[in-house]
mmCIF file of C-alpha atoms and ligand atoms in Angstrom:
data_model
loop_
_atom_site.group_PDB
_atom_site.id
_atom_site.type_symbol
_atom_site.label_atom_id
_atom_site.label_comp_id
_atom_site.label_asym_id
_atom_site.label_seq_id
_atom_site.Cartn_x
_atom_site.Cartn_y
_atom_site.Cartn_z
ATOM 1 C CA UNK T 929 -54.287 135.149 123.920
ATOM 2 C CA UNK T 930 -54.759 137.343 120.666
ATOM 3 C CA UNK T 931 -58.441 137.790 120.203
ATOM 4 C CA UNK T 932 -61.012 135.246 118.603
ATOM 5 C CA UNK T 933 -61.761 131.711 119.197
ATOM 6 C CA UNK T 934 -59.460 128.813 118.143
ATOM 7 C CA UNK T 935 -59.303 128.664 114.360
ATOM 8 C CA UNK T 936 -60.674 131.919 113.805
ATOM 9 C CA UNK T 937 -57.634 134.063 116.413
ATOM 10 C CA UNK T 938 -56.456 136.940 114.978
ATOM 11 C CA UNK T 939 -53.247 135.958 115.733
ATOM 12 C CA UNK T 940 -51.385 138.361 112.708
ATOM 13 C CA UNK T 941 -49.845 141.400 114.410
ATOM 14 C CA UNK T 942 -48.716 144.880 113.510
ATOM 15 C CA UNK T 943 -47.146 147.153 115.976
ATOM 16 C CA UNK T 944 -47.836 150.485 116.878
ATOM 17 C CA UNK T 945 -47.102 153.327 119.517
ATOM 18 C CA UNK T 946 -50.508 154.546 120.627
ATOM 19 C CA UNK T 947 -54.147 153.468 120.157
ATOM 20 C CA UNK T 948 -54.450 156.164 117.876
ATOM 21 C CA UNK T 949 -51.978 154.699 115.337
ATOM 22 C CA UNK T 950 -53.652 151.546 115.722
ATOM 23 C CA UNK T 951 -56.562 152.808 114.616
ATOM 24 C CA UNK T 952 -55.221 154.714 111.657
ATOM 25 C CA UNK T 953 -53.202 151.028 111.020
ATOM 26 C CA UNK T 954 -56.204 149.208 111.010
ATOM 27 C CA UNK T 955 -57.983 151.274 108.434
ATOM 28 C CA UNK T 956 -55.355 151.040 106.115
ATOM 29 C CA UNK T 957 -55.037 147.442 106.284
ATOM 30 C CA UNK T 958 -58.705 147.644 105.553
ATOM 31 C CA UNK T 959 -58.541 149.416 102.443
ATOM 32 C CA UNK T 960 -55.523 147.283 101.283
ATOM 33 C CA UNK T 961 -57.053 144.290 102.233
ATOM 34 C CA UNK T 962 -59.874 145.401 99.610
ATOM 35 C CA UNK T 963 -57.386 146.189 97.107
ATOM 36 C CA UNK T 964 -55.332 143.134 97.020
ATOM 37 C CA UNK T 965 -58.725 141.069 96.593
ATOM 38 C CA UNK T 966 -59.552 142.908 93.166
ATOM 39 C CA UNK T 967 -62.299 145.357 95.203
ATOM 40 C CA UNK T 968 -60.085 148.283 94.619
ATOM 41 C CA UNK T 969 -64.233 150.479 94.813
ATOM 42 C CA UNK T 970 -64.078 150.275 98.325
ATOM 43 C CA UNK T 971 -62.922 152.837 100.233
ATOM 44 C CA UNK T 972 -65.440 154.309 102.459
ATOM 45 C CA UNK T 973 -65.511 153.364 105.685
ATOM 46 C CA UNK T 974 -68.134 153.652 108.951
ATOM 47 C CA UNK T 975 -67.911 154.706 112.153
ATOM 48 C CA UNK T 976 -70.751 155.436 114.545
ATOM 49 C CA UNK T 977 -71.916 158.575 116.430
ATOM 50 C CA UNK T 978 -70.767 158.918 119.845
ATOM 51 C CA UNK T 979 -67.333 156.677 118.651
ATOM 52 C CA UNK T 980 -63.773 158.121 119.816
ATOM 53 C CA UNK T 981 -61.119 156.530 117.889
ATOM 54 C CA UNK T 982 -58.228 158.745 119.013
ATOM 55 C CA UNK T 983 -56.708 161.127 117.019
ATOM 56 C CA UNK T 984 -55.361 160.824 113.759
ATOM 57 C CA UNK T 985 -57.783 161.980 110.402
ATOM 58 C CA UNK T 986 -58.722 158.907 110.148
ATOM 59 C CA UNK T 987 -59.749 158.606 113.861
ATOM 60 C CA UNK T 988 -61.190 161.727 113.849
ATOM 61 C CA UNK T 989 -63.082 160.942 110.721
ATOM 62 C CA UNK T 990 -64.874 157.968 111.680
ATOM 63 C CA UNK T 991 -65.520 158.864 115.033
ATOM 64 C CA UNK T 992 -68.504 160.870 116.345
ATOM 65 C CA UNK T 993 -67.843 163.153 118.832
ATOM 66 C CA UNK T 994 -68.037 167.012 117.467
ATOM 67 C CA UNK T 995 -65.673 168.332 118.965
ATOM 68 C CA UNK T 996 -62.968 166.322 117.831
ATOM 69 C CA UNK T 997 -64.557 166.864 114.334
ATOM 70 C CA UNK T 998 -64.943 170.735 114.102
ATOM 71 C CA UNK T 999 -61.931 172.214 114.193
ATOM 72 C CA UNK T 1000 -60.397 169.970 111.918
ATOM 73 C CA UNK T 1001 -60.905 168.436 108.141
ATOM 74 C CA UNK T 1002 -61.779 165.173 107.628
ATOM 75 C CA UNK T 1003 -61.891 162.161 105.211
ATOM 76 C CA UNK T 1004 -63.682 162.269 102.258
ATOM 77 C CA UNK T 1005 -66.045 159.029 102.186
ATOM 78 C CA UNK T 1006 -67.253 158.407 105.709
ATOM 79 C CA UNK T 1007 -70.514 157.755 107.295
ATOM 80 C CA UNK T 1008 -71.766 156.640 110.612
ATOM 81 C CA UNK T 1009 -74.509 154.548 112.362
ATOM 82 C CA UNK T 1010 -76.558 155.915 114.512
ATOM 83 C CA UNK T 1011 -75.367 155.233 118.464
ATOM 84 C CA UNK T 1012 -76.880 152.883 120.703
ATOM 85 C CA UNK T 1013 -77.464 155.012 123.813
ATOM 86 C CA UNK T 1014 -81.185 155.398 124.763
ATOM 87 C CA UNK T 1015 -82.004 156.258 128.099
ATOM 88 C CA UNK T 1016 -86.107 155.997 127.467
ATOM 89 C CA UNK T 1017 -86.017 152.056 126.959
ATOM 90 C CA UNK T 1018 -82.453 151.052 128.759
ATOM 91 C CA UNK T 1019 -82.002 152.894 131.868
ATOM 92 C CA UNK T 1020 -80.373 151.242 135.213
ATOM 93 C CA UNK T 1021 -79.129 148.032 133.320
ATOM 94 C CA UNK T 1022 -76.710 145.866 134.506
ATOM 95 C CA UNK T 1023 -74.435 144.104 131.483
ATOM 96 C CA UNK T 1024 -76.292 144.389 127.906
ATOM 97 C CA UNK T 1025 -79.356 146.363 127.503
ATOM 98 C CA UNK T 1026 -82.570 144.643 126.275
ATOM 99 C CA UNK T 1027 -83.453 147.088 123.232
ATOM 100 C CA UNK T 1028 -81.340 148.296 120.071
ATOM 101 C CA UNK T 1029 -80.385 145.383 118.159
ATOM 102 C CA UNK T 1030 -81.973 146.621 115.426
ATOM 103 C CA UNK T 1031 -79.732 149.385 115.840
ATOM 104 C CA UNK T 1032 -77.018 147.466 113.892
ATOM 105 C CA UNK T 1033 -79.570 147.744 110.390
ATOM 106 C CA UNK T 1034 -78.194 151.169 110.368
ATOM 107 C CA UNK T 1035 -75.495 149.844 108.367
ATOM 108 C CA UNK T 1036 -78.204 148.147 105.853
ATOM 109 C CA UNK T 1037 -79.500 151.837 105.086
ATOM 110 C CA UNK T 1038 -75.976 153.095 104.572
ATOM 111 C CA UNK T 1039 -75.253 150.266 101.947
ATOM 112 C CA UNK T 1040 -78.841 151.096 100.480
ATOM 113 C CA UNK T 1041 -77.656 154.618 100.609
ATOM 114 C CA UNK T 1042 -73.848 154.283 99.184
ATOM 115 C CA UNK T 1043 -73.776 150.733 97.394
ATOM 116 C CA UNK T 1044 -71.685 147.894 99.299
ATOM 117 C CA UNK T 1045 -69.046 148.469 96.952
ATOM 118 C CA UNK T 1046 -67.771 151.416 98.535
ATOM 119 C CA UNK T 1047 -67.872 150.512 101.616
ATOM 120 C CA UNK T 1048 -64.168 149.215 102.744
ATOM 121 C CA UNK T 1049 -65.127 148.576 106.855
ATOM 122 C CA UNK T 1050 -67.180 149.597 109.499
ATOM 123 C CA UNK T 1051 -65.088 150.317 112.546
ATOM 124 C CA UNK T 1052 -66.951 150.223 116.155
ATOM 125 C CA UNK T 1053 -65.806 150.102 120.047
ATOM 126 C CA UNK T 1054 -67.429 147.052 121.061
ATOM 127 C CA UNK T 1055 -68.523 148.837 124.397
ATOM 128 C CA UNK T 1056 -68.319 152.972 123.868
ATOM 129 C CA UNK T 1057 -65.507 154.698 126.397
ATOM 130 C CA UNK T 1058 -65.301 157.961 125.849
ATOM 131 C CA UNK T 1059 -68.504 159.066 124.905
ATOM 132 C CA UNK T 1060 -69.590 157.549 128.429
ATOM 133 C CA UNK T 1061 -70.043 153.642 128.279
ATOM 134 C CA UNK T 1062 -72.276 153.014 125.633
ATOM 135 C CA UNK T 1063 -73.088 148.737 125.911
ATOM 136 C CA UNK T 1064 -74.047 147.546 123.311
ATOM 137 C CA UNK T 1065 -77.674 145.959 122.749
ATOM 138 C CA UNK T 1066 -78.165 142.388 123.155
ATOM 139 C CA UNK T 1067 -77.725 140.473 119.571
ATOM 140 C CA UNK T 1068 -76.283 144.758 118.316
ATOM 141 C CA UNK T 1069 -72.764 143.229 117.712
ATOM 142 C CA UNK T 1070 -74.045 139.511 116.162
ATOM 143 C CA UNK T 1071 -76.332 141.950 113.778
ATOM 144 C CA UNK T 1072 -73.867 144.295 112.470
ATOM 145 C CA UNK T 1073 -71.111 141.014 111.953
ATOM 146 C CA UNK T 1074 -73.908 139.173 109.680
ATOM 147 C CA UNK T 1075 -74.680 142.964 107.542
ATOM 148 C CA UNK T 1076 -70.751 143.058 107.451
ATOM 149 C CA UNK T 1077 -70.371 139.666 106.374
ATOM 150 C CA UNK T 1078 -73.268 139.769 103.669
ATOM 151 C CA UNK T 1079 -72.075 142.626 102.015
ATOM 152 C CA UNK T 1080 -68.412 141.900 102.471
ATOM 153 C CA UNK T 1081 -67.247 145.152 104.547
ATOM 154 C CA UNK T 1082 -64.648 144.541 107.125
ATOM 155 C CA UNK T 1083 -65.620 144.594 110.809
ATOM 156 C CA UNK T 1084 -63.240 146.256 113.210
ATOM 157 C CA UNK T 1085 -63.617 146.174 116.437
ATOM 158 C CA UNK T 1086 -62.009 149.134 118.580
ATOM 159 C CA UNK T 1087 -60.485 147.399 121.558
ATOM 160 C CA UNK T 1088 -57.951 149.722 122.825
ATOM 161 C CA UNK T 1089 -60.190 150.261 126.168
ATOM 162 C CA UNK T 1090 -61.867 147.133 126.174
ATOM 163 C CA UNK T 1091 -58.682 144.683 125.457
ATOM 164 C CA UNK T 1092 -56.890 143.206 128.235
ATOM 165 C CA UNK T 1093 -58.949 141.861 130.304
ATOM 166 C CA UNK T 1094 -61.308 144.617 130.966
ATOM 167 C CA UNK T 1095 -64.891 142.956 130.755
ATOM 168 C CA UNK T 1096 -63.987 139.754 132.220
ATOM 169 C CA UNK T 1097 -62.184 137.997 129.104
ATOM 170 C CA UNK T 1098 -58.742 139.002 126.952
ATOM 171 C CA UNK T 1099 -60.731 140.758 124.639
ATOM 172 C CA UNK T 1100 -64.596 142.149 124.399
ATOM 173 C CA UNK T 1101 -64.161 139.625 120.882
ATOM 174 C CA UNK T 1102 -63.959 136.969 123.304
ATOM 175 C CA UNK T 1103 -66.740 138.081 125.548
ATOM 176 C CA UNK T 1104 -69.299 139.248 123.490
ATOM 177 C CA UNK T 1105 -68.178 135.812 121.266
ATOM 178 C CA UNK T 1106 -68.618 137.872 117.871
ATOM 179 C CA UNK T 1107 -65.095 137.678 115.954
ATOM 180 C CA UNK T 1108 -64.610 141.063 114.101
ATOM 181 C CA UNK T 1109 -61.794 140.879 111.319
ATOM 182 C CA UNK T 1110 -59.333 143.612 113.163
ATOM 183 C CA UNK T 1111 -58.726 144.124 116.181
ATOM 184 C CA UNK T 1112 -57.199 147.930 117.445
ATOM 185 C CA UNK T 1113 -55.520 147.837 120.827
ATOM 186 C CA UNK T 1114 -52.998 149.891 122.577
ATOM 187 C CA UNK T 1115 -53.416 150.640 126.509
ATOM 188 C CA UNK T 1116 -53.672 147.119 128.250
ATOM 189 C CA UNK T 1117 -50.880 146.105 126.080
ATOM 190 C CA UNK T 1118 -48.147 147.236 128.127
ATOM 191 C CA UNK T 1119 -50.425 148.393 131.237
ATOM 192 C CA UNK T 1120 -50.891 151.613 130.102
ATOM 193 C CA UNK T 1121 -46.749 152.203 131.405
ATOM 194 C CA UNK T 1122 -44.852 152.249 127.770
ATOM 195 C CA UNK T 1123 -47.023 153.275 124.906
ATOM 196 C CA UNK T 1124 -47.775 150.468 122.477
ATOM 197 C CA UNK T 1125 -50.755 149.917 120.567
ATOM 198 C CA UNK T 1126 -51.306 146.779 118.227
ATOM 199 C CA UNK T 1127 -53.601 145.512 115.349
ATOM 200 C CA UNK T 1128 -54.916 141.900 115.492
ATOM 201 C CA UNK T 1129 -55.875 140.603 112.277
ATOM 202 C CA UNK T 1130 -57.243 137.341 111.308
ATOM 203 C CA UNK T 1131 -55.760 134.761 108.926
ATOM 204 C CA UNK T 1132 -57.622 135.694 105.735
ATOM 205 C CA UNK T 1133 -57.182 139.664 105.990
ATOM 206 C CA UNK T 1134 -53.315 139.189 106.993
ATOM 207 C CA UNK T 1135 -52.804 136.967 103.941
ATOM 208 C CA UNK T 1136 -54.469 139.089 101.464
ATOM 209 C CA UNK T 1137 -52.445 141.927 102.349
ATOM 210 C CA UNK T 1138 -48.877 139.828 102.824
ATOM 211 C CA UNK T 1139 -48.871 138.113 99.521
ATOM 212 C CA UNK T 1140 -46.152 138.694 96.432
ATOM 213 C CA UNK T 1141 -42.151 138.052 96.071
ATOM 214 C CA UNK T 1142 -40.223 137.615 99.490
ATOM 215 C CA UNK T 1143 -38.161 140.547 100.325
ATOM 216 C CA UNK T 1144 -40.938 143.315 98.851
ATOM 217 C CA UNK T 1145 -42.727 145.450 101.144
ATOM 218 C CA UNK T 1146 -46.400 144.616 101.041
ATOM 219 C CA UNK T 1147 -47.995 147.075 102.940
ATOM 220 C CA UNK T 1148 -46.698 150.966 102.973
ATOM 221 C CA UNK T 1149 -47.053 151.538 106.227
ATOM 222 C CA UNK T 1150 -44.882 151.549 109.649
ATOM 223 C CA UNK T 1151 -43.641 153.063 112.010
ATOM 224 C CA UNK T 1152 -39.732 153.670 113.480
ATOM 225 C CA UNK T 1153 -41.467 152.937 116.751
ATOM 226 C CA UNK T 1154 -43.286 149.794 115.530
ATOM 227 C CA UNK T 1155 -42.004 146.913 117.765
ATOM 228 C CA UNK T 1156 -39.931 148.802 120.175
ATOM 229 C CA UNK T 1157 -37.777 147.225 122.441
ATOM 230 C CA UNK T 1158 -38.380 148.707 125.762
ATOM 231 C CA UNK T 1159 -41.993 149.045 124.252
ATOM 232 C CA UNK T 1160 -42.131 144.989 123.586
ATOM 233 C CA UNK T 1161 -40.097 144.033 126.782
ATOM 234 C CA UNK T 1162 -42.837 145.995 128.762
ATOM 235 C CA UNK T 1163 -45.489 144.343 126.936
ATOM 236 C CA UNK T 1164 -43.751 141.010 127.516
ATOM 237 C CA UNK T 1165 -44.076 141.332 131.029
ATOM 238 C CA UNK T 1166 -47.327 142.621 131.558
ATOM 239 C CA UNK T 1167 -48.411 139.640 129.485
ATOM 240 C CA UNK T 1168 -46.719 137.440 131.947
ATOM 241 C CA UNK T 1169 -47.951 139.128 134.849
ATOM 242 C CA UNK T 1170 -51.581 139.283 133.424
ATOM 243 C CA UNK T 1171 -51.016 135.487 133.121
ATOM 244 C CA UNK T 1172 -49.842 134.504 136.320
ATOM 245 C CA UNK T 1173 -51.747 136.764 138.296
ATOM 246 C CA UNK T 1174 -55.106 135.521 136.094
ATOM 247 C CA UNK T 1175 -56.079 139.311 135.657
ATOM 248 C CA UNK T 1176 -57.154 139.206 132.029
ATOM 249 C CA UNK T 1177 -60.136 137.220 133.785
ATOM 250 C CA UNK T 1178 -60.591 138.594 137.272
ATOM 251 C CA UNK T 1179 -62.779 141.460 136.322
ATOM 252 C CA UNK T 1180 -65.757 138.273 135.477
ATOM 253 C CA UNK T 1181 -65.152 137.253 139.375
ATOM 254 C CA UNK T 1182 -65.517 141.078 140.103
ATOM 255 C CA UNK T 1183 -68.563 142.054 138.329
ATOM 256 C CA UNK T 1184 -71.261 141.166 139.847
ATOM 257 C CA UNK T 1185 -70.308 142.650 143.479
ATOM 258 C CA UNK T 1186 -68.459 145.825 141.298
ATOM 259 C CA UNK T 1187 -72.665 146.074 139.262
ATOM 260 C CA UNK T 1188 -74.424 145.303 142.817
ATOM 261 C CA UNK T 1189 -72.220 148.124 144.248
ATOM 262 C CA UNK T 1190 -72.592 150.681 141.290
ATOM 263 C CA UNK T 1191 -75.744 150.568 141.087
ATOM 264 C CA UNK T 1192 -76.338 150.693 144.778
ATOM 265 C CA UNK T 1193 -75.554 154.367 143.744
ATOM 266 C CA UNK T 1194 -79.239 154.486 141.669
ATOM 267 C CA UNK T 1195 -80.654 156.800 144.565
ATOM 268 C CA UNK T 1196 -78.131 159.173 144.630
ATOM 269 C CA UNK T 1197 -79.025 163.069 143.961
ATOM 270 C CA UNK T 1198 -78.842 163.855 139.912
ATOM 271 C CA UNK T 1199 -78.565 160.037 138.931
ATOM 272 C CA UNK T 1200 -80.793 159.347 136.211
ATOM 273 C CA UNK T 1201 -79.069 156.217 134.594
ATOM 274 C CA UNK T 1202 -76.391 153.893 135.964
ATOM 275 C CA UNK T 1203 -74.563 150.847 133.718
ATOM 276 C CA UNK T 1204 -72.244 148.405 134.319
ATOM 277 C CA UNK T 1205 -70.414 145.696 132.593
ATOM 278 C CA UNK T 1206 -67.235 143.903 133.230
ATOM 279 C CA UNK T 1207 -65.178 146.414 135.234
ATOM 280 C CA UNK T 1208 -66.828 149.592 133.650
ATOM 281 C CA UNK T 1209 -69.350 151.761 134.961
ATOM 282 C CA UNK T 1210 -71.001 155.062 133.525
ATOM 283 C CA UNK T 1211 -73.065 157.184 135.962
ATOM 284 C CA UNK T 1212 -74.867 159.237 134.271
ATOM 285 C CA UNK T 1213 -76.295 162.964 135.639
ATOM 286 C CA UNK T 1214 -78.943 165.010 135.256
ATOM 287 C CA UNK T 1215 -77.385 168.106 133.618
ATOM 288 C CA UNK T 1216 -77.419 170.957 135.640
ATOM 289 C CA UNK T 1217 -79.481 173.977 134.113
ATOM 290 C CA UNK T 1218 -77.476 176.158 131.154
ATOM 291 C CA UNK T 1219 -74.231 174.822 132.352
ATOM 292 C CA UNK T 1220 -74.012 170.870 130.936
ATOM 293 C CA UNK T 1221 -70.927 168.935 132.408
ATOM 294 C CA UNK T 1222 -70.524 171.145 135.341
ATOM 295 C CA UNK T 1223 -72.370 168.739 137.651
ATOM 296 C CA UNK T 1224 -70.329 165.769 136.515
ATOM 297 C CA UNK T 1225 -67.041 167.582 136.706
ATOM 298 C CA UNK T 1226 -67.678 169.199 140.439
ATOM 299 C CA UNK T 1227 -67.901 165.198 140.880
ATOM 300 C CA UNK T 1228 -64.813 165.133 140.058
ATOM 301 C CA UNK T 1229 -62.971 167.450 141.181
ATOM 302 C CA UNK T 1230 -64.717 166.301 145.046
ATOM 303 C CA UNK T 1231 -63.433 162.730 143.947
ATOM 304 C CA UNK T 1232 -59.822 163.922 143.043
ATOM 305 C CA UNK T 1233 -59.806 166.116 146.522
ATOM 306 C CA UNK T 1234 -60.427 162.566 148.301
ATOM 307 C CA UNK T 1235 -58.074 160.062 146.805
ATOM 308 C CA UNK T 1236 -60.747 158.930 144.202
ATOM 309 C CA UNK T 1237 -59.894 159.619 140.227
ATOM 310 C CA UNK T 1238 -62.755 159.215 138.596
ATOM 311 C CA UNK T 1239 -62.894 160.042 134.872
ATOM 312 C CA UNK T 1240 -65.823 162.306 133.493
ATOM 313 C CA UNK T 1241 -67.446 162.985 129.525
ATOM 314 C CA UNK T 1242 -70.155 165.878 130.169
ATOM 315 C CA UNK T 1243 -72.314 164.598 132.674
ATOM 316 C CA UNK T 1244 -71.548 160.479 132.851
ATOM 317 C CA UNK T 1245 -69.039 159.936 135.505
ATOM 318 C CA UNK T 1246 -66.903 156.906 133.836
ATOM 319 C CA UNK T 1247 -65.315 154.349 135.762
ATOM 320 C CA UNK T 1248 -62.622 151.676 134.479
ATOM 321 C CA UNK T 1249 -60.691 150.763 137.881
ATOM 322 C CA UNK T 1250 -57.340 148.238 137.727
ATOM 323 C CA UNK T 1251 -57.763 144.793 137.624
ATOM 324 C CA UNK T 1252 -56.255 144.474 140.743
ATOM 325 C CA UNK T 1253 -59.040 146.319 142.330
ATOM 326 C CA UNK T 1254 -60.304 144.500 145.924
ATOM 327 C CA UNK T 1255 -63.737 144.784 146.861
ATOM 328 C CA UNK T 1256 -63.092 146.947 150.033
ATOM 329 C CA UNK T 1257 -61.726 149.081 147.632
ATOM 330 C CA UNK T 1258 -64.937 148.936 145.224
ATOM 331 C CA UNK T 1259 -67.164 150.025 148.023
ATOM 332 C CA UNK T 1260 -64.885 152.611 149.239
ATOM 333 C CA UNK T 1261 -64.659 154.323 145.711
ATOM 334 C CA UNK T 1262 -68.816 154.125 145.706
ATOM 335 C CA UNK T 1263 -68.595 155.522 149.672
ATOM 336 C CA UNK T 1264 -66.414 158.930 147.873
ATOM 337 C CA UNK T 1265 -68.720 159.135 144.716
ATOM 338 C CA UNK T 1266 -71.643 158.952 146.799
ATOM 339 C CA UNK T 1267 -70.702 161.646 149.020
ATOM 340 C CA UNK T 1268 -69.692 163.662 146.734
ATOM 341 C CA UNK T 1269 -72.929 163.409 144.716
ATOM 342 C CA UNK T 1270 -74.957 164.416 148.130
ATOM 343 C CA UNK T 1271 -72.713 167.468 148.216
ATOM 344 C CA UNK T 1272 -73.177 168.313 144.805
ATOM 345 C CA UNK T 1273 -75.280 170.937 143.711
HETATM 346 C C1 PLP D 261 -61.541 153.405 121.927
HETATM 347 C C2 PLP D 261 -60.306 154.232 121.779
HETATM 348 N N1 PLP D 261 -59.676 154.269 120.600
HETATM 349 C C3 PLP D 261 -58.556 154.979 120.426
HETATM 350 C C4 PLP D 261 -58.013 155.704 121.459
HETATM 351 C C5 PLP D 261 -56.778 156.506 121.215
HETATM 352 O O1 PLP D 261 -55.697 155.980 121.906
HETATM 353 P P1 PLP D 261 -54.401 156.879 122.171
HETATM 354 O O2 PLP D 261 -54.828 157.946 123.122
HETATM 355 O O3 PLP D 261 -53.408 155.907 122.753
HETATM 356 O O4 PLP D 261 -53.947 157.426 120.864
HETATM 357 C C6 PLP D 261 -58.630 155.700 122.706
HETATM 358 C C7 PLP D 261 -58.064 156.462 123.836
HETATM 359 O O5 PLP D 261 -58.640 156.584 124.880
HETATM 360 C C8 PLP D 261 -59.811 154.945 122.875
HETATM 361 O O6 PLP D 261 -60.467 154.920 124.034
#
């Protein structure tokens, strides 16, 4: 079930403990990859405002979220895209948004501005969490794989919210059909119960990287924790479980009523933007006046107070349910957000 279609799977795997180490693996296996095929000059690499890849300095670096950022130093030799969030042509979508792919020749004006040959990879989360579900554009992801491919940078995609089943297939790879060359993942991997994280990669970047005299170590880098038992046995059987109870697909049988229910919310006080894909959804508020985030997080504590945990990033209200989520249980989660919206001020 690793991600990619048949032939192109990125079926070469490196353990981790967290998504945040997966994320730091992943970059390094970039910039060896690079290395080990004679293109030693590359070793920026690209993020994207409003990312969140946990973290580590390399996380931190690539990602776009300030606060993470200011505190703290980052990597030399980073850059970002712009996001893809824009409310004026995109609001109250359900699945991909119409407008942006030309979002994506962002990374043509970095090349233009740094020269492909220091660019290592461009790291993205297929579908934004943290930053409040940010979908990606229709024909967004295709566009940045072709600028990747042309100008040989590494595409990873960020998967550790959207892997395991969370829009419908095992991966957002698979659902968006656009194979990155790593994959990050960590949460679904073991349920979210043991931590684990894991990096995907495909055929080509694996073999690069794993090449010279048996019995060497090829890449420095690991971790004690890196394939640990209790770790793997409780990945084992979450992968069995998500198997026999088909849940690495239910959320496509789910997501039309879980979109037709979300954005039954549209009318709500303070709601100027719903979005849904898969089993996400990001509600976003009107910001109340000198106080941003307040509104959303009086949301949640009214949610919390009721039985409803809803997860909130300034004003967007994010939601990412179970997979085993019924439908009575859809609409009663929309019944406590909606309340709780009338009652908010
Ligand atoms: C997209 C993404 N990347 C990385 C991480 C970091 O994972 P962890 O908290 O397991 O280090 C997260 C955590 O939410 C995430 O959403």
């Amino acid at each position: 079930m690793a991600p990619g279609p048949d032939g192109q799977r990125l079926d070469r795997i490196f353990f981790t403990g967290s998504g945040s180490e997966s994320v730091e693996t992943a970059l390094k296996i970039a910039l060896a990859y690079q290395r080990a095929i004679g293109q030693g000059t590359r070793t920026r690499l690209i993020g994207r405002e409003r990312g969140y890849h946990g973290v580590g300095f390399g996380g931190i670096s690539v990602g776009g979220i300030l606060n993470n950022r200011r505190v703290f130093p980052t990597l030399n030799g980073t850059d970002h895209l712009r996001h893809t969030h824009d409310l004026s042509r995109n609001a109250f979508v359900r699945g991909q948004p119409e407008h942006g792919a030309d979002l994506a020749d962002d990374l043509e004006r970095l090349v233009a501005l740094h020269g492909a040959e220091t660019i290592a990879a461009c790291i993205v989360e297929p579908v934004a969490g943290s930053t409040g579900v940010l979908i990606p554009p229709k024909g967004y992801l295709e566009r940045l794989r072709e600028i990747c491919t042309r100008h040989g940078i590494l595409l990873i995609f960020d998967e550790v919210i959207t892997g395991f089943g969370r829009l419908g297939a095992p991966f957002a790879t698979d659902f968006f059909g656009v194979t990155p060359d790593l994959v990050a993942a960590a949460k679904g991997l073991t349920n979210g119960v043991i931590p684990m994280g894991a990096v995907f990669a495909s055929r080509p970047v694996h073999d690069a990287v794993v090449q010279g005299p048996d019995g060497l170590i090829e890449l420095f880098h690991g971790y004690t924790y890196s394939g640990h038992p209790v770790a793997s046995a409780a990945g084992i059987a979450s992968l069995e479980i998500y198997e026999e109870e088909g849940l690495l697909t239910r959320a496509a049988d789910l997501s039309d009523d879980w979109a037709t229910v979300m954005h039954g919310l549209r009318s709500a006080p303070h709601v100027i933007d719903i979005r849904t894909i898969g089993l996400i959804a990001g509600i976003e508020l009107s910001p109340r006046a000198g106080a941003p985030g307040a509104r959303a997080y009086d949301v949640f504590t009214d949610c919390f107070a009721r039985g409803l945990l809803v997860r909130v990033t300034g004003d967007i209200i994010a939601l990412s349910p179970p997979l085993v989520i019924e439908r009575t249980q859809i609409e009663s989660a929309a019944a406590t957000l909606a309340a709780a919206l009338d009652r908010v001020a």
